[in-house]
XYZ file of C-alpha atoms in Angstrom:
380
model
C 37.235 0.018 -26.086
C 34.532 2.835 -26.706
C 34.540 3.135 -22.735
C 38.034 3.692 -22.630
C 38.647 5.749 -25.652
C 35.449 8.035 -24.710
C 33.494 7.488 -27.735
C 29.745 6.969 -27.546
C 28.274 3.972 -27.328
C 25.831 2.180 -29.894
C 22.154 2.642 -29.210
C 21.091 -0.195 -26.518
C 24.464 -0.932 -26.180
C 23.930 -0.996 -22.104
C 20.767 -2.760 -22.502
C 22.274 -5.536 -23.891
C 25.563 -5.798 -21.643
C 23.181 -5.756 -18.995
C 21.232 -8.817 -20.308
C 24.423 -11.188 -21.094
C 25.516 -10.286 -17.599
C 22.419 -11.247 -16.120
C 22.622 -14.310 -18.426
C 25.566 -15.508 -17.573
C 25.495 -14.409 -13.689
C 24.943 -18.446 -12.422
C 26.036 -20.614 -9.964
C 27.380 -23.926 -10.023
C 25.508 -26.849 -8.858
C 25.384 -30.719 -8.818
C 22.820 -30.904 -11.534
C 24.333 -28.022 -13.610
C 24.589 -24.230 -13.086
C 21.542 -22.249 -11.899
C 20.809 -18.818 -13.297
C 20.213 -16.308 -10.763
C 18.253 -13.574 -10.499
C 19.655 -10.224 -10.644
C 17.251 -8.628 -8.593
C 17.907 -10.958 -5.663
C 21.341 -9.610 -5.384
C 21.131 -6.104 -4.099
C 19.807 -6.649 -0.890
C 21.613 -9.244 0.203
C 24.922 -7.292 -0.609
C 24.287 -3.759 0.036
C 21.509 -4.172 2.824
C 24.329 -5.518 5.800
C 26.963 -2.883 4.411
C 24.289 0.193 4.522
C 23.941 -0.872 8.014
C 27.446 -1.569 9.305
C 28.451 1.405 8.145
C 25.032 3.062 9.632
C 25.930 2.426 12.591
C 29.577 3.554 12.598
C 28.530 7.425 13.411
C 24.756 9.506 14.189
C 24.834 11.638 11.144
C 25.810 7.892 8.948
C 22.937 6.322 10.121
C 20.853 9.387 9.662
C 21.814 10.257 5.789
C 21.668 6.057 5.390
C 18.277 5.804 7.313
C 16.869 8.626 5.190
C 17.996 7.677 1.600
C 17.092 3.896 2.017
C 13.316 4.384 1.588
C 14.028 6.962 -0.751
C 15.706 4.406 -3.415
C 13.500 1.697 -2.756
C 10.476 3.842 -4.133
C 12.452 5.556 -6.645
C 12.566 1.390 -7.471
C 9.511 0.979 -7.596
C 8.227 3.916 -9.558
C 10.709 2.759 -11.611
C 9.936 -1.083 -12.388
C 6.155 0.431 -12.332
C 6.028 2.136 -15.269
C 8.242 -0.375 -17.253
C 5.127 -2.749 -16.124
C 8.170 -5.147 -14.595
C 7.882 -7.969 -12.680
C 11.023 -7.810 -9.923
C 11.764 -10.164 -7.145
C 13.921 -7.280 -5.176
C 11.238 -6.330 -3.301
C 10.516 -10.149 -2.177
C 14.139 -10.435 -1.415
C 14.491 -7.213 0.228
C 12.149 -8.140 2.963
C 12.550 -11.972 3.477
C 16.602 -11.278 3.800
C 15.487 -7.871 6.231
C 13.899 -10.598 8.353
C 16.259 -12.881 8.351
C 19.385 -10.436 9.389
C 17.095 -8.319 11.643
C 16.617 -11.940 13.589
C 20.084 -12.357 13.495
C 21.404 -9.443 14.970
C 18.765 -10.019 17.403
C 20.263 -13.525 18.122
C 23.941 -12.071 18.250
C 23.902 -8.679 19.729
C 20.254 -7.976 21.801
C 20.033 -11.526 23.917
C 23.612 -12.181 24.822
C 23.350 -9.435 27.400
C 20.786 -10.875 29.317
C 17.648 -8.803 29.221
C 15.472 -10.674 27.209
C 14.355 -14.297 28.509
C 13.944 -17.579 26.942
C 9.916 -17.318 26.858
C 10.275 -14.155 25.063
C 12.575 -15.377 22.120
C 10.130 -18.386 21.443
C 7.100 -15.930 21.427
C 9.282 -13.868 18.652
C 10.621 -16.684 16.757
C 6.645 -18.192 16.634
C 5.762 -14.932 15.573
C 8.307 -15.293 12.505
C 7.187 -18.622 11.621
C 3.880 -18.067 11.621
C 4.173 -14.799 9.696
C 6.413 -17.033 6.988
C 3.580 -19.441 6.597
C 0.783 -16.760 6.447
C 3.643 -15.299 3.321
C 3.703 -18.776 1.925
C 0.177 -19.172 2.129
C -0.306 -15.232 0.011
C 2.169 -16.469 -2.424
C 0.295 -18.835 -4.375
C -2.543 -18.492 -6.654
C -4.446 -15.588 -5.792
C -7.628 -17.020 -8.269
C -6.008 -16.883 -11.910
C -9.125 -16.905 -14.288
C -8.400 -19.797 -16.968
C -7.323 -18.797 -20.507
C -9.280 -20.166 -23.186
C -5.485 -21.524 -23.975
C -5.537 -23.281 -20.822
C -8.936 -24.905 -21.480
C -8.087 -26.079 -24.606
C -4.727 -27.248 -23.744
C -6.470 -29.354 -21.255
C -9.186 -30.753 -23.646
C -6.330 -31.835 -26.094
C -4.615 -33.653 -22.771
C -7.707 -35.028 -21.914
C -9.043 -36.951 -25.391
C -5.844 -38.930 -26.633
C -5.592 -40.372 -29.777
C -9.141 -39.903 -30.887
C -8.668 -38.248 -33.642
C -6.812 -41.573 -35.223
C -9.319 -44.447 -34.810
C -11.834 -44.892 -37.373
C -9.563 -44.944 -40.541
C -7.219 -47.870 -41.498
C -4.214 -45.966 -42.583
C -4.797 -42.746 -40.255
C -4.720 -39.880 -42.284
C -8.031 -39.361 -43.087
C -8.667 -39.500 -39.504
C -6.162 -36.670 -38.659
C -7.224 -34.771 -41.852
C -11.105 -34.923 -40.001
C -9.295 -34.271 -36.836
C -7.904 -31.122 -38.378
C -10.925 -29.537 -39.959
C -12.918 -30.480 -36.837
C -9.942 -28.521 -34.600
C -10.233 -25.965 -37.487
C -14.332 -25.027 -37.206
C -14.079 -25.631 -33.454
C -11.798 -22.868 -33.278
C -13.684 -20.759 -35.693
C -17.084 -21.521 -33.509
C -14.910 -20.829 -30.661
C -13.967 -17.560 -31.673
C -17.005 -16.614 -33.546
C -19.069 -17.565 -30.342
C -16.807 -15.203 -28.375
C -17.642 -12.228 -30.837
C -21.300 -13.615 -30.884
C -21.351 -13.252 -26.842
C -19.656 -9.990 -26.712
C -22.315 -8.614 -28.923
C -25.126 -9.966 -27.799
C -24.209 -9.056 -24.035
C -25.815 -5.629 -22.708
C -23.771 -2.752 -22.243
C -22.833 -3.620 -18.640
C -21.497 -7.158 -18.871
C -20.044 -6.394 -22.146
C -17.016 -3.963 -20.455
C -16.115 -7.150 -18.231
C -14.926 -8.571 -21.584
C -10.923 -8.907 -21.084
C -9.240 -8.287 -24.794
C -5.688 -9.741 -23.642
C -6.766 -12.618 -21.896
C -10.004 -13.234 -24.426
C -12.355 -13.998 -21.587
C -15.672 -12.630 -20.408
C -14.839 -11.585 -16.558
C -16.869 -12.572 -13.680
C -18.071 -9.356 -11.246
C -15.057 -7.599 -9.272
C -12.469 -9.347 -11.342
C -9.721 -7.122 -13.147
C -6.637 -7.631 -15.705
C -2.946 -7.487 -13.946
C -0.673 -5.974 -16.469
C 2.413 -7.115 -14.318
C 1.136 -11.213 -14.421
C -0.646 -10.991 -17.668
C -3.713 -12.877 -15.825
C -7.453 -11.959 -15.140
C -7.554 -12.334 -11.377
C -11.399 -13.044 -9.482
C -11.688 -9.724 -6.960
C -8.588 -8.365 -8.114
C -7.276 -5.910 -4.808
C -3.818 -4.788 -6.431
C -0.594 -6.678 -7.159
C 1.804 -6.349 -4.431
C 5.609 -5.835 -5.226
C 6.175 -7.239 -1.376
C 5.264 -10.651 -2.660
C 5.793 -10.550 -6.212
C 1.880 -11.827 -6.944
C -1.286 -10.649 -7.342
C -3.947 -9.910 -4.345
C -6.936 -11.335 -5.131
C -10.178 -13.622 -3.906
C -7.958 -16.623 -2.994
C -5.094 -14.728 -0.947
C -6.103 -11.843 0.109
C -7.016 -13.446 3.926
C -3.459 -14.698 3.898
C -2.191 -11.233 2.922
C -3.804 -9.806 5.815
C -2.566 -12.282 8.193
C 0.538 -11.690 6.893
C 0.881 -8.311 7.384
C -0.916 -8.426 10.854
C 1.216 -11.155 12.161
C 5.008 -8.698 10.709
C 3.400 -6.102 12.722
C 2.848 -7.884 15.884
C 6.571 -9.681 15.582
C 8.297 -6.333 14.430
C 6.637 -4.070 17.286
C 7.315 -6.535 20.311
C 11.338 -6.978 18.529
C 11.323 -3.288 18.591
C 10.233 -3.078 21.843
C 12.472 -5.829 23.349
C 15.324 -4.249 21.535
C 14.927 -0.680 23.099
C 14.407 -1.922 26.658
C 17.745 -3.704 26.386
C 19.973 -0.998 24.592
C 17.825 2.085 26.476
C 17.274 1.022 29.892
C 14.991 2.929 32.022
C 13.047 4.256 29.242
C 9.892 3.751 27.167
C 10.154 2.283 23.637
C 8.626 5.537 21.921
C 11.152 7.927 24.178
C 14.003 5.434 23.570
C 13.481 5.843 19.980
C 14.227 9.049 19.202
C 16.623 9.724 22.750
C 18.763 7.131 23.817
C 22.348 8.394 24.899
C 24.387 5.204 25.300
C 23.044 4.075 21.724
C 26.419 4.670 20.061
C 28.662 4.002 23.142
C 29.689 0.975 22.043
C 29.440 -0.546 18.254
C 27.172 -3.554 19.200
C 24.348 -1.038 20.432
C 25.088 1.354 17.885
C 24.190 -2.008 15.360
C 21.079 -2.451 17.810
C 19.763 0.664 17.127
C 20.483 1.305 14.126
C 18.577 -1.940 13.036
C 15.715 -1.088 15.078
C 15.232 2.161 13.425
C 15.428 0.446 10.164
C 12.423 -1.861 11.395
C 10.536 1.156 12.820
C 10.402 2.541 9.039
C 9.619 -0.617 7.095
C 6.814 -1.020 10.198
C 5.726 2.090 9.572
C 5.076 1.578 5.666
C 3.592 -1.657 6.214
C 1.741 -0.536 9.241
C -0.066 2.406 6.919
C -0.521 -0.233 3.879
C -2.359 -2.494 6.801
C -3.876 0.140 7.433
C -5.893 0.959 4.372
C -6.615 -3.101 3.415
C -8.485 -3.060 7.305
C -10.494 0.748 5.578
C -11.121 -1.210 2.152
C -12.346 -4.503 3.850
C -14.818 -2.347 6.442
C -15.878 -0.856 2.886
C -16.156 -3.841 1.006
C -14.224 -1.801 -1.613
C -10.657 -3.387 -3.466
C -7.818 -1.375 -4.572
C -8.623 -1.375 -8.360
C -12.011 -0.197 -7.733
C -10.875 2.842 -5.616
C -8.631 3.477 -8.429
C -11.178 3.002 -11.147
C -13.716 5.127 -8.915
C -11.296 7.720 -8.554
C -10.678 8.240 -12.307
C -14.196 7.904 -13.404
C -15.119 10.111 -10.372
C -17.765 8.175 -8.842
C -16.868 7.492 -5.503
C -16.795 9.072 -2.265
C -13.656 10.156 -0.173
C -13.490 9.544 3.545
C -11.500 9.930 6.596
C -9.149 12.307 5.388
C -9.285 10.435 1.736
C -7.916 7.231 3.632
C -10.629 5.394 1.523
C -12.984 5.560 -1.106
C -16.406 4.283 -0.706
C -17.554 3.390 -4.170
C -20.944 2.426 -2.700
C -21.601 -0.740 -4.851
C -20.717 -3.301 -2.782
C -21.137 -1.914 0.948
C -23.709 -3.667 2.720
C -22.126 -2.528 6.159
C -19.225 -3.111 8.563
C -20.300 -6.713 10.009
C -21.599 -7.823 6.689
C -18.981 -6.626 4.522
C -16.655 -8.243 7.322
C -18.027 -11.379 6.903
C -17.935 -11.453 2.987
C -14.371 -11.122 3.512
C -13.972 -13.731 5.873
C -15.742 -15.765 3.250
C -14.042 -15.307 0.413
C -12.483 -18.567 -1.191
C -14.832 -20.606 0.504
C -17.736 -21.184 -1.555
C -16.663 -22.333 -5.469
C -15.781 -19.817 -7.696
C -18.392 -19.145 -10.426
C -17.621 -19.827 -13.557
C -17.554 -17.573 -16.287
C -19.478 -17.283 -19.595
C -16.748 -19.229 -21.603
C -16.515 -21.963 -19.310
C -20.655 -22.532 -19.843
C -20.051 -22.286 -24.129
């Protein structure tokens, strides 16, 4: 009615018609309806549309092609500085995977130019870049909450607190005091070690999480977790990047750059005939003769750019590892000013950690193997 009759609206009036609608936005299933996320949505609507419609003229795909990346970082700037945890990123490039595989299956091999052999090498490609994703998606090396230890204390002594007494309540009145000074001596001893520590192990003391950190690890505002070598969280998989996943990570991204490049590439020879990939790419006459090639291309251009920004974040983990420096510390470095810039500012070489390239190589290749160590609170 305020809509309508052009009168203002109420303040967080919006906010809160956009929460019911995401509240309510479910779908129906055999053990009841299942919320869905709003942030899934988007791509899989607007993604196939933005590309259809791409490919329709030159100067479509070229305003489309150009505004796309645009909007996904205005995104992300956005949902950064909210501190916002968003699965449209995930979604965005599972679903770009999925349709860029199936206009490869509908419009590039029906015309004969690519064999069996090669389909099979793409499609293992795919697979083994989704289980390399999988593998990056779970627990990066979540430091435990003194919550967590005590919840798992209380699961693991049952009942104790009752024997002893014939009616029971002076054994859950004990129970209660003892719960009551072991929290006091927990929290006191947590005040005691933070005091007692020296200057340099007493800044690895996490407020939020109320943990002392172990060397290298770091607070993510976006999971609310301490996280053992903290690298950075990644919007791509909606997790952190840290000592357990950060191989996988890597693997990931080096096995969507191998698949992407060689789909790219068997894509232009069939549309462009006759010409290299990198020529094709930006001069291919007969790409909008017909609508199926114009789809072609314009789908292989969209790859090129998301290649392109994943190639250049690949590019910088390979720097980091060779530096045995993470993403928070070149962050941290920078701000504080302590570390050095090189090649072209590419990295930053905090030099506290680099022991060179084939030993800092092979602490990567290490990490997750040996048991983490435990931290201060676990010894109290």
């Amino acid at each position: 009615n305020r809509w309508l009759t052009c009168r203002s609206l109420p303040p967080g009036a919006l906010e809160r018609i956009a929460d019911t609608v995401a509240d309510r936005l479910r779908v129906p299933w055999f053990a009841g309806a299942v919320k869905i996320n709003v942030s899934l949505v988007p791509p899989l609507v607007l993604l196939p549309v933005f590309l259809h419609v791409a490919a329709l003229h030159f100067l479509l795909g070229l305003v489309i092609l150009t505004s796309l990346p645009v909007v996904v970082l205005w995104y992300y700037y956005l949902t950064h500085r909210r501190k916002e945890r968003t699965l449209f990123f995930l979604s965005l490039g599972l679903f770009s995977l999925g349709y860029m595989y199936y206009v490869f299956l509908q419009e590039v091999v029906p015309r004969g130019h690519v064999g069996y052999s090669q389909v099979v090498a793409l499609t293992c490609g795919l697979v083994l870049m989704l289980a390399a994703l999988s593998r990056a998606k779970k627990d990066p090396g979540y430091l435990p909450t003194p919550a967590d230890n005590e919840k798992s204390s209380h699961q693991a002594l049952p009942n104790k607190s009752v024997r002893g007494s014939s009616n029971g309540l002076h054994g859950v009145t004990v129970s209660g005091a003892a719960s009551g000074r072991a929290a006091n001596g927990e929290a006191k001893g947590y005040s005691r070690m933070s005091a007692r520590e020296p200057e340099g192990v007493r800044k690895d003391w996490c407020a939020k999480c109320q943990l002392v950190r172990p060397a290298r690890a770091g607070h993510c505002r976006l999971c609310g977790r301490c996280v053992r070598r903290l690298d950075h969280h990644c919007v791509w998989i909606n997790s952190c990047v840290g000592e357990q996943n950060h191989q996988a990570f890597i693997l990931a991204l080096s096995f969507f750059m191998l698949t992407s490049v060689y789909g790219i590439t068997l894509t232009l020879h069939t549309v462009c005939r006759g010409r290299t990939p990198f020529v094709a790419l930006f001069y291919c006459p007969g790409a909008y003769s017909d609508y199926s090639s114009a789809l072609s291309f314009t789908c292989v251009w969209y790859c090129a750019i998301v290649t392109a920004g994943m190639g250049y974040i690949l590019l910088i983990q390979l720097l980091n590892i060779s530096y045995n420096v993470t993403e928070r510390e070149a962050r941290l470095a920078l701000r504080d000013n302590t570390g050095r810039r090189l090649l072209g500012g590419l990295v930053i070489d905090t030099g506290q950690y680099n022991r060179g390239f084939l030993c800092n190589w092979g602490h990567f290749l290490s990490l997750g193997s040996s048991p983490p160590q435990r931290s201060a609170e676990d010894i109290v």
